[in-house]
mmCIF file of C-alpha atoms in Angstrom:
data_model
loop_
_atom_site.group_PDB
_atom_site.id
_atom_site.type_symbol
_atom_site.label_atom_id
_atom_site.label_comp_id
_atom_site.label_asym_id
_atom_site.label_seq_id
_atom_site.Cartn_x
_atom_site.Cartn_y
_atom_site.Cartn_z
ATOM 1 C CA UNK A 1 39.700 90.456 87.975
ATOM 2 C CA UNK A 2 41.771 90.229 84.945
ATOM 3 C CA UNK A 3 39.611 88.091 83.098
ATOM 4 C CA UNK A 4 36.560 90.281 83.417
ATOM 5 C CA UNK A 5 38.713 92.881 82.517
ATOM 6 C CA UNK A 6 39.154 91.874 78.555
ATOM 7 C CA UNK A 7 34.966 91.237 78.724
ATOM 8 C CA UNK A 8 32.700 94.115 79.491
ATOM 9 C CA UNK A 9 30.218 94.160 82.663
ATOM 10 C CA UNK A 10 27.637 91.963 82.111
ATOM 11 C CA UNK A 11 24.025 93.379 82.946
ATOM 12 C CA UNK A 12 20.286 92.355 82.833
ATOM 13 C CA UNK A 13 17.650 94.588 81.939
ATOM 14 C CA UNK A 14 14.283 95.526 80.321
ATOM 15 C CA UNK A 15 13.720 96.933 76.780
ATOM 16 C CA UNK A 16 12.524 100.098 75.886
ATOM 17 C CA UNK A 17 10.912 102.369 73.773
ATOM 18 C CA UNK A 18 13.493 104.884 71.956
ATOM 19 C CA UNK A 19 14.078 106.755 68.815
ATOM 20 C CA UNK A 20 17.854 105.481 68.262
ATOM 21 C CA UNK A 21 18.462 103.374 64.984
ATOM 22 C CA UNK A 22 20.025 100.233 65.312
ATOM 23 C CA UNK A 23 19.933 100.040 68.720
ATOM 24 C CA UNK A 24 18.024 98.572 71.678
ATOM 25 C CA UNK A 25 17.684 100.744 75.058
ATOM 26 C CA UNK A 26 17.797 98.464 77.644
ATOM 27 C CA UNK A 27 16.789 99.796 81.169
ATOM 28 C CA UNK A 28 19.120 97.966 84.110
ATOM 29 C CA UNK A 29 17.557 97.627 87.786
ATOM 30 C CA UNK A 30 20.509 97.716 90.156
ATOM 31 C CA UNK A 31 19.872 97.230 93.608
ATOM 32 C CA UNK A 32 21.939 100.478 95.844
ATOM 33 C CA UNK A 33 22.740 100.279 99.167
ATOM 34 C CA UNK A 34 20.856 103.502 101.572
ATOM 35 C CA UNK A 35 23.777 104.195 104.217
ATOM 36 C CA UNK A 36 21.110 105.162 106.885
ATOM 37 C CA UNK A 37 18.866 102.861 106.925
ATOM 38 C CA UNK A 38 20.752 100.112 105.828
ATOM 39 C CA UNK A 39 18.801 98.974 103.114
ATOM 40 C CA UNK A 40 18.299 98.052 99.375
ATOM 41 C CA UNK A 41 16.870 100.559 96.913
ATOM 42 C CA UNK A 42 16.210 100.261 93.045
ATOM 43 C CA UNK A 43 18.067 102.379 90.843
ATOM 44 C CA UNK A 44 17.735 102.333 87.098
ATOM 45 C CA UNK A 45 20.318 103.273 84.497
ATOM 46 C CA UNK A 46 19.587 102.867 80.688
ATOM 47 C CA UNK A 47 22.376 101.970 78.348
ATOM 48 C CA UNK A 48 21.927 101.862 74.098
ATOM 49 C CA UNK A 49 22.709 98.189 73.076
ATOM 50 C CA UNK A 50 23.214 97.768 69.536
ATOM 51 C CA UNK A 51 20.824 95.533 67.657
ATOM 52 C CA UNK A 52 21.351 96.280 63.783
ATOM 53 C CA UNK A 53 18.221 93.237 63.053
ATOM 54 C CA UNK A 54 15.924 94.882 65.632
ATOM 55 C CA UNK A 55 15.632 91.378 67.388
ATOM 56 C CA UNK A 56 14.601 92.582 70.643
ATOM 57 C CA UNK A 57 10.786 94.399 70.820
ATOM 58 C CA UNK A 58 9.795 96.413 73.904
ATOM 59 C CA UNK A 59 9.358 94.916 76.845
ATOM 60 C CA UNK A 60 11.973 91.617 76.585
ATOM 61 C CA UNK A 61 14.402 91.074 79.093
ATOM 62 C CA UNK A 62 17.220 90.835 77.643
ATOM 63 C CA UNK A 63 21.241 89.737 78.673
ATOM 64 C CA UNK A 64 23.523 93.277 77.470
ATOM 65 C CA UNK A 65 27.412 92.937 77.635
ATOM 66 C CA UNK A 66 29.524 96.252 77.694
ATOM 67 C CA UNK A 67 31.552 96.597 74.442
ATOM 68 C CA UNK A 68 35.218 97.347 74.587
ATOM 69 C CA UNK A 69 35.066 100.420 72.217
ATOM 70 C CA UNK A 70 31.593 102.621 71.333
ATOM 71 C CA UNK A 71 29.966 101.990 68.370
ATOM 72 C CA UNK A 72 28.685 105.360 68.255
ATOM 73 C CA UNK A 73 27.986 107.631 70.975
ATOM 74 C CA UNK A 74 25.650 106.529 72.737
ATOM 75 C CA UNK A 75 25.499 102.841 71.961
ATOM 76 C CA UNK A 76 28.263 100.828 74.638
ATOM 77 C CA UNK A 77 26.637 97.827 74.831
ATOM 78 C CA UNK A 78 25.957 94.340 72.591
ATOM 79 C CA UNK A 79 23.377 92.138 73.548
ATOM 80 C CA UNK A 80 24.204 88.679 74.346
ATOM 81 C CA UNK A 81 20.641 86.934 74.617
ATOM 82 C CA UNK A 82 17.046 87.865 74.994
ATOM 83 C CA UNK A 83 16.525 86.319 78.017
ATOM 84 C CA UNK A 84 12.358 86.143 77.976
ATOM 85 C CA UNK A 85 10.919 87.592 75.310
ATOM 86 C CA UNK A 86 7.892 89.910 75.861
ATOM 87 C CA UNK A 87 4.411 87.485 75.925
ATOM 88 C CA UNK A 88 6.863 84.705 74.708
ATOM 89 C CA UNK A 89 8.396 83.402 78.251
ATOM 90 C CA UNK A 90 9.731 79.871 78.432
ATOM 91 C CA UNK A 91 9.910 78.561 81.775
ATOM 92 C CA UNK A 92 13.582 76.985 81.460
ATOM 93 C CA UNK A 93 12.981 74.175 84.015
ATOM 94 C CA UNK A 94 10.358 72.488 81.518
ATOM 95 C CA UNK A 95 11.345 73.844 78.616
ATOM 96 C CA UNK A 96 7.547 74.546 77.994
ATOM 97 C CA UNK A 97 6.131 77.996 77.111
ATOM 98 C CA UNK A 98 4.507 79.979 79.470
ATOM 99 C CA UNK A 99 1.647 82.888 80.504
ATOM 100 C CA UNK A 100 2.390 83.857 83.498
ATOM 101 C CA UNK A 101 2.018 81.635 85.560
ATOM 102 C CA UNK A 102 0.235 78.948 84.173
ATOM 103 C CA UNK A 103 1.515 76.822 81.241
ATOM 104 C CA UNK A 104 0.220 77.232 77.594
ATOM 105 C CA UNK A 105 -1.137 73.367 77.279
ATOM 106 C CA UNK A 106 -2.409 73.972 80.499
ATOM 107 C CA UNK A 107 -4.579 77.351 79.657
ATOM 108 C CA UNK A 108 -5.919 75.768 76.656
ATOM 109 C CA UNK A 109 -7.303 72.494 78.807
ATOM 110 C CA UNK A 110 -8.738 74.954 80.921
ATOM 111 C CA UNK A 111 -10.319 77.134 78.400
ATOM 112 C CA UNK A 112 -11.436 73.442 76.749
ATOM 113 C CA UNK A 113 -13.441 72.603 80.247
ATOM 114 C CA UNK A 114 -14.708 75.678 80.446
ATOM 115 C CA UNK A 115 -16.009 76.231 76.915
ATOM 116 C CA UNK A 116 -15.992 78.652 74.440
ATOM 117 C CA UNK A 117 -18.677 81.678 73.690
ATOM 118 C CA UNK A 118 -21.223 81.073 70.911
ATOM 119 C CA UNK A 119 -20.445 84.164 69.540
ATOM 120 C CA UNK A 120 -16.685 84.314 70.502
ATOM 121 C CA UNK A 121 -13.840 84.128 68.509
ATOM 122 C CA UNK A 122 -12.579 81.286 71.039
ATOM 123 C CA UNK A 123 -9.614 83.876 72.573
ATOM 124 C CA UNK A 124 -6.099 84.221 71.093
ATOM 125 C CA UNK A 125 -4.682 81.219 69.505
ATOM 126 C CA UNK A 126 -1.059 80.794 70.214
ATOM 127 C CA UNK A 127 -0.303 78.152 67.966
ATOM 128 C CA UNK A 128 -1.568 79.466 65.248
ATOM 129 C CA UNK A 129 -0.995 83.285 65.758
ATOM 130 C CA UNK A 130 1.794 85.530 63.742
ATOM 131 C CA UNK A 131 4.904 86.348 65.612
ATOM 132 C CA UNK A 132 4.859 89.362 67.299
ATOM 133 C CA UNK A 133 5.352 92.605 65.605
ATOM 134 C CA UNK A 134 2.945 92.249 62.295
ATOM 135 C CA UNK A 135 1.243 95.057 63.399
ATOM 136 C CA UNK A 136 4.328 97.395 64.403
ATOM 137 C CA UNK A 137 3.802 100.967 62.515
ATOM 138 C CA UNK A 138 -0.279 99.834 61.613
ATOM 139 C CA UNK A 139 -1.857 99.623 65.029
ATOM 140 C CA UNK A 140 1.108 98.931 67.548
ATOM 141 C CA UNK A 141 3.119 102.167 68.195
ATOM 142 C CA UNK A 142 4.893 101.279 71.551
ATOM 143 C CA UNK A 143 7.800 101.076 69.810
ATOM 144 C CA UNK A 144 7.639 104.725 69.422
ATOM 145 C CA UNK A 145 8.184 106.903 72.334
ATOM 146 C CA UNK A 146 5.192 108.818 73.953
ATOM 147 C CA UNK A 147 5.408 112.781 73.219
ATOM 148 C CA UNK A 148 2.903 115.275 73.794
ATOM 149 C CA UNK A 149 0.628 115.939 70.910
ATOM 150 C CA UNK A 150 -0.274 119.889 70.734
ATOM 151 C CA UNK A 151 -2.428 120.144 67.460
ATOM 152 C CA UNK A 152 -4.689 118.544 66.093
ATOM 153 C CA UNK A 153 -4.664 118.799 61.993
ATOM 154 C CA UNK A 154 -7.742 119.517 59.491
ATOM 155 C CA UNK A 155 -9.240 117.032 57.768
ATOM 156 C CA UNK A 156 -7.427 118.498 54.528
ATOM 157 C CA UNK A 157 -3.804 118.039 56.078
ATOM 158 C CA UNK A 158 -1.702 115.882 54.588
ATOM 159 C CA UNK A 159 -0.377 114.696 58.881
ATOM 160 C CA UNK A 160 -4.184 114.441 59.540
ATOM 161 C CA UNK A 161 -4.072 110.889 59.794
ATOM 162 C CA UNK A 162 -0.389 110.448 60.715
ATOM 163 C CA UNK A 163 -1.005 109.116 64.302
ATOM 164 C CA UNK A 164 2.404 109.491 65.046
ATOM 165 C CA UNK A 165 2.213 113.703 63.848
ATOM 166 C CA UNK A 166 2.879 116.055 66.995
ATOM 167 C CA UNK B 1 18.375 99.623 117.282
ATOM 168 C CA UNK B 2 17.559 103.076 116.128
ATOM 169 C CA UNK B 3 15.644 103.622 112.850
ATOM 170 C CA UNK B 4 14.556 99.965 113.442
ATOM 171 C CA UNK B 5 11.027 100.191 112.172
ATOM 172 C CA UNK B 6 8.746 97.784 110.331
ATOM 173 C CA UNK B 7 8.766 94.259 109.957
ATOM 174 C CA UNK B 8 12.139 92.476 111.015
ATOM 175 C CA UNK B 9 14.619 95.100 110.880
ATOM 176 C CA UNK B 10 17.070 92.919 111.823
ATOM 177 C CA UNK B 11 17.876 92.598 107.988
ATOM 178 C CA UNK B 12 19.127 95.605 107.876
ATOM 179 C CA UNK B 13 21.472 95.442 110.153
ATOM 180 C CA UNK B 14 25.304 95.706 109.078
ATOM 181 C CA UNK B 15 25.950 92.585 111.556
ATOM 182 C CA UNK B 16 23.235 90.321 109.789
ATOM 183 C CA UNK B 17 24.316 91.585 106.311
ATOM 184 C CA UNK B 18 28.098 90.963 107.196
ATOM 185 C CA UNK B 19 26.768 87.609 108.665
ATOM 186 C CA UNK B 20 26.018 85.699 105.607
ATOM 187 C CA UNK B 21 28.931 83.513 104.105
ATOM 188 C CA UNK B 22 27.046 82.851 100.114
ATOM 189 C CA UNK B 23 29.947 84.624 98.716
ATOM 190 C CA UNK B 24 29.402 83.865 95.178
ATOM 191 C CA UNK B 25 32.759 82.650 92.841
ATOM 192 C CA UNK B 26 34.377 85.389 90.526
ATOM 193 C CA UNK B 27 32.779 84.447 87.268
ATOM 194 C CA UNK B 28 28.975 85.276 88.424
ATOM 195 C CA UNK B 29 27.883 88.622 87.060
ATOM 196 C CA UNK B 30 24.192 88.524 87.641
ATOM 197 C CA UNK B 31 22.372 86.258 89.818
ATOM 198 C CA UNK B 32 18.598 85.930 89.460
ATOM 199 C CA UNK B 33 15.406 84.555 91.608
ATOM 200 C CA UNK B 34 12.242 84.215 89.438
ATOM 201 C CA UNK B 35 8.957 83.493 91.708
ATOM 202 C CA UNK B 36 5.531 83.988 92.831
ATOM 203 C CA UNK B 37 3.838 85.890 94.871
ATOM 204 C CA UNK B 38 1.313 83.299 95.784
ATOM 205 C CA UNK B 39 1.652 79.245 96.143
ATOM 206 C CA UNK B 40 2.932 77.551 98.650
ATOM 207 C CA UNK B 41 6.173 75.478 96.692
ATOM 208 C CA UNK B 42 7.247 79.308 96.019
ATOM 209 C CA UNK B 43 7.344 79.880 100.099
ATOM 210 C CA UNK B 44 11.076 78.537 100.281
ATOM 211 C CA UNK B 45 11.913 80.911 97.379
ATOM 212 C CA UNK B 46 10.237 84.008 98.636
ATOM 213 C CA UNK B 47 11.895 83.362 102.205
ATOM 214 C CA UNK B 48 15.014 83.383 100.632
ATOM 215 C CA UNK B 49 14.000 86.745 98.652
ATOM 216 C CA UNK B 50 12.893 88.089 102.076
ATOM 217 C CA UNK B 51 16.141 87.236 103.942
ATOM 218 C CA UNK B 52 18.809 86.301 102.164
ATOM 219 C CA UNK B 53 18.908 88.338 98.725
ATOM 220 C CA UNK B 54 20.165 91.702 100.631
ATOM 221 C CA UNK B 55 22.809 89.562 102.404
ATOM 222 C CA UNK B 56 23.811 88.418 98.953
ATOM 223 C CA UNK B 57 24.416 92.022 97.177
ATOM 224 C CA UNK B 58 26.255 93.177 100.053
ATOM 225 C CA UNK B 59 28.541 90.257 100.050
ATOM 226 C CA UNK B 60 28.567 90.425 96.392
ATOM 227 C CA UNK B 61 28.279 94.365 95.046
ATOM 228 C CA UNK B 62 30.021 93.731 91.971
ATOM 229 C CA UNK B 63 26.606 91.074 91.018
ATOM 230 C CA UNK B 64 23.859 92.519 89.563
ATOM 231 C CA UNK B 65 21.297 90.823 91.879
ATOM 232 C CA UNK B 66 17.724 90.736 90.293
ATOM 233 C CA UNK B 67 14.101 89.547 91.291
ATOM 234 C CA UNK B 68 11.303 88.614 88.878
ATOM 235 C CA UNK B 69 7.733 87.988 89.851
ATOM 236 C CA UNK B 70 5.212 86.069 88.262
ATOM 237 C CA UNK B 71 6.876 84.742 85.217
ATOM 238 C CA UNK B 72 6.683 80.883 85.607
ATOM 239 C CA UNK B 73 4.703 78.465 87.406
ATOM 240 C CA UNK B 74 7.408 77.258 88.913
ATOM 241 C CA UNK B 75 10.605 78.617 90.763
ATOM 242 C CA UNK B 76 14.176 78.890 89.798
ATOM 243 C CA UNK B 77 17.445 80.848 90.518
ATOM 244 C CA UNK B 78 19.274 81.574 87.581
ATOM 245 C CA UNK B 79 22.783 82.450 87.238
ATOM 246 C CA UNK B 80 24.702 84.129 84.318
ATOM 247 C CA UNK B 81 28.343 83.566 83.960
ATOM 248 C CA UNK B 82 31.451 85.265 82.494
ATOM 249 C CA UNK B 83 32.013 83.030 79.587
ATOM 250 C CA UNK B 84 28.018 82.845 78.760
ATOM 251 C CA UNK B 85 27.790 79.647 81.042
ATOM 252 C CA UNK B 86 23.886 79.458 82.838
ATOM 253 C CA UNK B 87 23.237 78.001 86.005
ATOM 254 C CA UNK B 88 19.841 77.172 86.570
ATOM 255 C CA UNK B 89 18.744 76.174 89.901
ATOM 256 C CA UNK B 90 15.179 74.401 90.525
ATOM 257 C CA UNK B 91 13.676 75.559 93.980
ATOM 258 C CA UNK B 92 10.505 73.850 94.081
ATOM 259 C CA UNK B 93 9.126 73.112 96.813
ATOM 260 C CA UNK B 94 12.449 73.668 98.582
ATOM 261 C CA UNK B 95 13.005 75.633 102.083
ATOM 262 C CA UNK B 96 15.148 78.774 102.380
ATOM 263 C CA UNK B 97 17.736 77.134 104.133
ATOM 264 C CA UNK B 98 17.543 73.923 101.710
ATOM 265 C CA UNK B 99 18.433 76.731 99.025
ATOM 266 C CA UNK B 100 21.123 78.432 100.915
ATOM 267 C CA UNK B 101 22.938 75.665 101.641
ATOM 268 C CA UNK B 102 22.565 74.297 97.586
ATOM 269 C CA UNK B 103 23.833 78.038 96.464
ATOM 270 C CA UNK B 104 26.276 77.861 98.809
ATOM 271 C CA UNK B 105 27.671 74.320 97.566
ATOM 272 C CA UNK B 106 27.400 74.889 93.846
ATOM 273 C CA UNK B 107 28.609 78.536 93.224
ATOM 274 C CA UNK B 108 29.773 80.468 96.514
ATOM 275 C CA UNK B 109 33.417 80.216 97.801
ATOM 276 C CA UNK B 110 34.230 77.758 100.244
ATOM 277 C CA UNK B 111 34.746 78.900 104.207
ATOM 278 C CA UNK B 112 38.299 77.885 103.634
ATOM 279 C CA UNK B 113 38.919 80.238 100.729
ATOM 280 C CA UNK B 114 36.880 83.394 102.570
ATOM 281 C CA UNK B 115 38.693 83.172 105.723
ATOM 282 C CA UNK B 116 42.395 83.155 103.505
ATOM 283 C CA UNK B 117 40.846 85.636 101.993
ATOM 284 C CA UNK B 118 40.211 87.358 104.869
ATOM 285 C CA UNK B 119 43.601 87.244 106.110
ATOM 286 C CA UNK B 120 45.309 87.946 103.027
ATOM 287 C CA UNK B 121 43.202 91.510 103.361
ATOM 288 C CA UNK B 122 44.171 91.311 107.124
ATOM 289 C CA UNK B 123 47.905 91.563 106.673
ATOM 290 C CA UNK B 124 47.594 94.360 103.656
ATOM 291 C CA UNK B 125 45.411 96.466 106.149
ATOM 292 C CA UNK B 126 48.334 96.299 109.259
ATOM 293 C CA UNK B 127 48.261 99.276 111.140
ATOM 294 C CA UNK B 128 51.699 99.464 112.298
ATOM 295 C CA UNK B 129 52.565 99.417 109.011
ATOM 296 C CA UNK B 130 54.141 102.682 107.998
ATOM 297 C CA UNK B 131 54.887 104.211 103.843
ATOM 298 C CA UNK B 132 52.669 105.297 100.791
ATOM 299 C CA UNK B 133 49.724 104.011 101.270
ATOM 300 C CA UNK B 134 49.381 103.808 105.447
ATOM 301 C CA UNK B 135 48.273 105.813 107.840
ATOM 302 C CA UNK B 136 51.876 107.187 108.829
ATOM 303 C CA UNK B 137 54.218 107.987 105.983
ATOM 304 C CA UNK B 138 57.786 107.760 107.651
ATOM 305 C CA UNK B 139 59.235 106.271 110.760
ATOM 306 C CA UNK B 140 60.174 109.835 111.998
ATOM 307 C CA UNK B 141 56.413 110.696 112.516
ATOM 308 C CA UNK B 142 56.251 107.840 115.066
ATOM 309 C CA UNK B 143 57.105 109.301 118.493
ATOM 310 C CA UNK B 144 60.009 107.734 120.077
ATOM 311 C CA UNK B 145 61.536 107.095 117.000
ATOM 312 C CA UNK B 146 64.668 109.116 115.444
ATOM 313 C CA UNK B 147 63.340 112.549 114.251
ATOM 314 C CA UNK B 148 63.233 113.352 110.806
ATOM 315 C CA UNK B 149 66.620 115.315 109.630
ATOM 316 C CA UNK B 150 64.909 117.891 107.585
ATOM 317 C CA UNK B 151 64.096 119.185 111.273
ATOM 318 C CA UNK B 152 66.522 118.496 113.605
ATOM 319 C CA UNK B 153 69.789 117.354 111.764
ATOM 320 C CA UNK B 154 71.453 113.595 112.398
ATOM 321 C CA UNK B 155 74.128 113.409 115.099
ATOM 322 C CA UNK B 156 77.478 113.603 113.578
ATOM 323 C CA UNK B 157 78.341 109.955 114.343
ATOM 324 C CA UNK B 158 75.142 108.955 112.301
ATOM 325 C CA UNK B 159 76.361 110.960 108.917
ATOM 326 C CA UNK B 160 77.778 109.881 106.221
ATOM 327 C CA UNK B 161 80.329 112.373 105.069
ATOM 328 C CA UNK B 162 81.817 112.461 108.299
ATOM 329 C CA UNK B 163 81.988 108.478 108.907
ATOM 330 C CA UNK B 164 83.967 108.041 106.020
ATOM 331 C CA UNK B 165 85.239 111.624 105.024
ATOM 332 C CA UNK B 166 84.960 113.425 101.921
ATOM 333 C CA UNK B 167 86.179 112.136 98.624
ATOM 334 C CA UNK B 168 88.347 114.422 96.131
ATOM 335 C CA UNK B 169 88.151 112.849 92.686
#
C-alpha cells in the first residue's frame, strides 16, 4: 500500500456543529465488526477538517482526506469535496437537483396541478431563494453548539437579548 | 447455528461472509449505495444492501463502506478513489445479482488475482516453517532433531575447534 501511504485515509462523513475556527467537524460512520454475533455495527468517530472559507454548513456530507502533518491540534484532516450539500443534493445520474426523493422540476409541476393557497405565499421558491446561510447568527444558530442555558437575564442586561448568552 | 436469531441469520455467518469474491481493487477507499426505502426499481439495490454490503466490508475492512437513504429518486453506487477518481454506478431497475456481477467486473479483483493472492499468503503462513516470525524458533525445538548445544553440548566430531584444531597467530 505504498501509494496510499504518501495520501492520507480517505473518509466520508457528516458535518457538524462545533466551536473550532477554521475548521469543519466532520462525523465518520464506520461500519465494526461484533465478534459474537457476527455482525455489522455503526461506530462514529469525529475528526476537525480544516475549512479556512467555512464552505461546508452543518449537515453536508462531505469527502475529508487525512493530512500528512496537523495543522493544529486538533485539526488532521482537509476536505476534498462536499459531496451533497445540506437541502442542496444533486442526484449525479441526471445531473438535476433534488428533494429527497422527488426532483425539483418535478415538485414544482406538482405543486402547479395542485394549486396554490389564496392566502399563501406559494411555498419556498428555489429558484429564486438566497443561498443558504443569510440568516446564520440572525435566526439560524445550528451552527452553534447546543449548551444548557441556566439564567435567564433582566430586561436591563446588556446579554438579555443575546440568544446565544448561557 | 447458535445465536442464530431473526430474519436470515445466515448473513452472519463467517462461511457466507468469507463466501463472497467482490474484493474491491486497491485504490477504492469508500464505497457507497444511495437508495430508497420504498419503490420497486430500488428492490435490486436494497437486496444488495440486505445481502451483500456486510460481505463487502469484511472482504474489504480497509473501505469505508456507507449507506444513504432517501436522497435521490433514483439509485446509484458510488465509488471514491485514491487519486479523486468517482465511479458512479446506475442501479435502476437492476437485480442484486445483475449488480454483483457489474461491481464485480468493473472494480473488484479478478478470481485469478484472489486465488494468487491466496497462495502467495499460503506459502508465507507454512507451518513447518521454523525462525522469527513462526511458530517454532529453532530446529532444536523440533523433536527428533539435533538438540540445541546450549543444553547438551555437540559431539566432538561435530565441533569446530576440534575438526580443524586450534590456531596460534
Amino acid at each position: 500500500m505504498a501509494g496510499s501511504a504518501s495520501k492520507g485515509i480517505m473518509l466520508l462523513g457528516q458535518c457538524l456543529a462545533h466551536t473550532t475556527k477554521n475548521a469543519a467537524k466532520v462525523r465518520v460512520k464506520r461500519l465494526v465488526l461484533d465478534q459474537n454475533l457476527h455482525m455489522y455495527f455503526p461506530e462514529f468517530e469525529s475528526h476537525f477538517a480544516h475549512d479556512p472559507e467555512h464552505k461546508c454548513k452543518v449537515g453536508d456530507i462531505v469527502l475529508i482526506q487525512e493530512l500528512p502533518e496537523k495543522i493544529t491540534k486538533d485539526i488532521t484532516h482537509s476536505i476534498l469535496k462536499i459531496v451533497y450539500p445540506f437541502g442542496d443534493v444533486t442526484d449525479p445520474i441526471s445531473g438535476k437537483k433534488v428533494i429527497k426523493g422527488v426532483y425539483r422540476d418535478c415538485a414544482g409541476y406538482r405543486k402547479e396541478l395542485f394549486g396554490v393557497a389564496e392566502d399563501g405565499s406559494g411555498g419556498f421558491q428555489y429558484d429564486k431563494a438566497p443561498d443558504r446561510g443569510w440568516q446564520e447568527n440572525k435566526k439560524d444558530f445550528t451552527h452553534k453548539e447546543g449548551y444548557m442555558k441556566w439564567h435567564e437575564f433582566e430586561p436591563g442586561h446588556p446579554l438579555h437579548d443575546d440568544p446565544t448568552a448561557t | 447455528m447458535p445465536f442464530m436469531k431473526g430474519r436470515f441469520p445466515l448473513r452472519r455467518t463467517q462461511k457466507y461472509l468469507e463466501s463472497s469474491n467482490l474484493v474491491l481493487k486497491e485504490r477504492v477507499k469508500v464505497f457507497t449505495v444511495n437508495y430508497n426505502v420504498s419503490g420497486n426499481h430500488h428492490q435490486g439495490a436494497r437486496d444488495f444492501v440486505y445481502w451483500n454490503i456486510p460481505q463487502i466490508q469484511y472482504k474489504n475492512p480497509g473501505v469505508q463502506v456507507a449507506t444513504f437513504k432517501n436522497m435521490t429518486p433514483s439509485p446509484f453506487i458510488r465509488m471514491f478513489c485514491e487519486n479523486g477518481e468517482e465511479i458512479l454506478v446506475d442501479v435502476d431497475s437492476k437485480s442484486k445479482t445483475d449488480i454483483c456481477d457489474h461491481i464485480k467486473k468493473i472494480i473488484c479483483k479478478t478470481d485469478a488475482t484472489l486465488e494468487q493472492e491466496a497462495l502467495e499468503k499460503k506459502s508465507l503462513d507454512n507451518p513447518a516453517n521454523f525462525g522469527w516470525g513462526c511458530d517454532r524458533q529453532c530446529i532444536c525445538e523440533i523433536v527428533g532433531q539435533v538438540p540445541c548445544p546450549s543444553v547438551v553440548p555437540l559431539p566432538k566430531v561435530m565441533r569446530g575447534k576440534y575438526k580443524w584444531g586450534q590456531t596460534f597467530d
